[in-house]
XYZ file of C-alpha atoms in Angstrom:
199
model
C -57.216 -141.301 90.978
C -58.651 -139.850 87.663
C -59.558 -136.058 89.366
C -55.587 -136.252 90.192
C -54.217 -136.522 86.730
C -57.855 -134.258 86.084
C -55.912 -131.526 87.972
C -52.650 -131.948 86.955
C -53.201 -131.803 83.382
C -55.059 -128.400 83.981
C -52.395 -127.070 85.685
C -50.555 -127.741 82.972
C -52.287 -126.663 80.603
C -52.980 -123.365 82.779
C -48.824 -122.908 83.033
C -48.371 -123.318 79.283
C -50.903 -120.899 78.630
C -48.633 -118.141 80.923
C -45.325 -119.131 79.358
C -46.652 -118.595 75.721
C -48.475 -114.679 77.525
C -44.876 -114.581 78.589
C -42.711 -115.619 75.584
C -44.890 -113.163 73.452
C -44.986 -110.400 76.040
C -41.133 -110.205 76.536
C -40.792 -110.465 72.516
C -43.108 -107.448 71.818
C -41.116 -105.310 74.561
C -37.644 -106.748 72.611
C -39.439 -106.268 69.080
C -40.576 -102.324 70.774
C -36.925 -101.617 71.705
C -35.372 -102.971 68.468
C -37.972 -100.472 66.287
C -36.665 -97.849 69.044
C -33.127 -97.989 68.342
C -34.054 -98.481 64.731
C -36.354 -95.090 64.590
C -33.760 -93.361 67.081
C -30.364 -94.170 64.509
C -32.477 -93.242 61.676
C -33.686 -89.466 63.115
C -29.951 -89.118 64.731
C -28.213 -88.995 61.093
C -31.075 -87.280 59.441
C -30.991 -84.291 62.061
C -26.737 -84.416 61.536
C -27.689 -83.061 57.945
C -29.064 -79.806 59.677
C -26.472 -78.875 61.980
C -23.760 -78.419 59.202
C -21.986 -75.286 58.183
C -23.472 -75.200 54.758
C -27.178 -75.267 56.096
C -28.875 -72.927 54.969
C -29.642 -70.618 57.747
C -33.405 -70.981 58.183
C -33.363 -75.008 58.329
C -30.172 -75.086 60.934
C -30.272 -76.421 64.253
C -27.764 -76.188 67.395
C -29.775 -79.520 68.368
C -32.661 -82.340 68.884
C -34.772 -84.172 71.109
C -36.610 -87.083 70.113
C -39.928 -87.319 71.977
C -41.425 -90.438 69.736
C -43.021 -92.762 67.603
C -46.434 -93.787 65.736
C -46.413 -96.964 63.460
C -47.962 -96.845 60.578
C -49.885 -99.528 58.085
C -47.736 -99.888 54.425
C -49.216 -102.298 51.877
C -46.396 -104.516 52.024
C -46.488 -106.320 55.308
C -42.361 -106.053 55.217
C -42.403 -102.224 55.450
C -43.375 -99.849 58.049
C -44.601 -96.150 57.536
C -43.409 -94.301 60.739
C -43.771 -91.118 61.841
C -41.119 -89.508 64.512
C -41.208 -86.728 66.541
C -38.400 -84.488 67.743
C -38.421 -81.183 69.221
C -35.223 -78.880 68.220
C -33.640 -75.528 69.002
C -33.139 -73.594 65.360
C -30.129 -71.752 65.327
C -31.928 -68.668 64.681
C -34.870 -68.044 66.731
C -36.554 -66.036 63.915
C -36.921 -69.171 61.553
C -39.866 -70.198 59.762
C -39.300 -73.536 58.775
C -38.996 -75.278 62.616
C -41.856 -75.704 65.199
C -41.299 -74.343 68.399
C -43.319 -76.887 70.350
C -42.558 -80.295 67.998
C -42.070 -81.501 64.962
C -42.175 -84.583 63.113
C -40.964 -86.571 59.932
C -41.790 -89.557 58.049
C -39.632 -93.058 57.508
C -40.554 -96.258 55.322
C -38.261 -99.171 57.133
C -37.967 -102.882 56.234
C -37.845 -105.740 58.382
C -34.477 -107.485 56.985
C -33.360 -110.474 58.693
C -35.048 -109.412 61.920
C -33.610 -105.477 61.822
C -35.599 -102.216 60.769
C -34.077 -101.499 57.488
C -34.646 -97.228 57.475
C -35.247 -96.839 53.447
C -36.059 -93.902 53.521
C -36.863 -90.513 55.600
C -38.317 -86.875 55.007
C -40.046 -83.920 57.069
C -42.556 -84.484 54.361
C -45.103 -87.514 53.989
C -45.305 -89.162 50.582
C -47.241 -87.043 47.712
C -47.374 -83.949 49.244
C -46.104 -81.674 46.563
C -49.416 -83.230 45.085
C -51.063 -82.826 47.720
C -49.937 -78.652 47.107
C -50.303 -79.107 44.074
C -54.287 -79.739 44.690
C -54.265 -77.200 47.009
C -52.915 -74.412 45.056
C -55.568 -75.470 42.692
C -58.156 -75.345 45.176
C -57.743 -72.374 46.103
C -57.092 -70.187 42.771
C -60.570 -72.136 41.949
C -62.072 -71.016 45.010
C -60.817 -67.490 44.436
C -62.713 -66.998 40.741
C -65.718 -69.048 42.448
C -65.800 -65.875 45.337
C -64.971 -62.996 42.758
C -67.253 -65.012 40.521
C -69.682 -64.153 43.536
C -68.814 -60.705 44.446
C -69.721 -59.716 40.635
C -72.825 -60.956 40.445
C -73.320 -59.237 43.726
C -72.976 -55.978 42.278
C -74.540 -57.017 39.666
C -77.165 -57.284 41.892
C -76.713 -54.107 43.382
C -75.995 -52.052 40.507
C -79.500 -53.684 38.943
C -81.651 -52.761 42.238
C -80.197 -48.999 42.120
C -81.383 -49.112 38.306
C -84.565 -50.143 39.295
C -84.712 -46.971 41.879
C -83.247 -44.449 40.011
C -86.005 -45.731 37.280
C -88.901 -45.481 39.851
C -87.352 -41.927 40.979
C -86.967 -40.675 37.558
C -90.732 -41.949 37.279
C -92.064 -39.892 40.326
C -90.047 -37.127 38.984
C -91.483 -37.285 35.256
C -95.346 -37.949 36.366
C -94.865 -35.157 39.846
C -93.620 -32.257 37.348
C -96.482 -33.206 34.263
C -99.126 -32.706 36.615
C -97.713 -29.698 38.005
C -97.127 -28.397 34.215
C -100.735 -29.715 33.324
C -101.936 -27.616 35.836
C -100.660 -24.162 35.551
C -101.553 -24.569 31.957
C -105.165 -25.716 33.133
C -105.052 -22.369 35.294
C -103.607 -20.067 32.696
C -105.888 -21.098 30.058
C -109.088 -20.885 32.770
C -107.367 -17.399 33.652
C -107.087 -16.503 30.127
C -110.666 -17.131 29.358
C -111.908 -15.200 31.894
C -109.818 -12.930 30.599
C -111.168 -12.612 27.267
C -114.738 -12.669 28.630
C -114.644 -9.418 30.319
C -113.044 -7.708 27.395
C -115.731 -8.814 25.386
């Protein structure tokens, strides 16, 4: 009798665990669908701004295609940072704004009453302008460093050239001095010999 009760109890526990697993799976499937719908709607309204007549030629598109999303973390539990990826067909083939193989935008959603509400969406991540400032500053500093290295290199080359010139000058000076001394000696010897002859 105890064995039967024990078997029924185990089966009951297994059923509870399985139902919880199925429930959790269904919940996440619905939640994921809800998220994706919210992300698609946000992207749609955002991309419509690039299809208007007044849109600058370099930004203008004729169509877009949603390709997926990635979810990041935000400090607040009720907020969701999302990267939405998509492809576009630019109005001008020679545009430099959109990438041919894929683009993405950055969005933040709040969860209000179990629904995902868009807070902001942009083609650029948060603090992108600060990043550009820092990057420009880095390039400027790096350029100065490169220039300093080049100037130091030129100075080193100039110093080496000056040393070589000085060595050559010294060699020429010594050689000329030796030749001059030799000539003076020969003339002196010849002069003395000629004098002895006349005396």
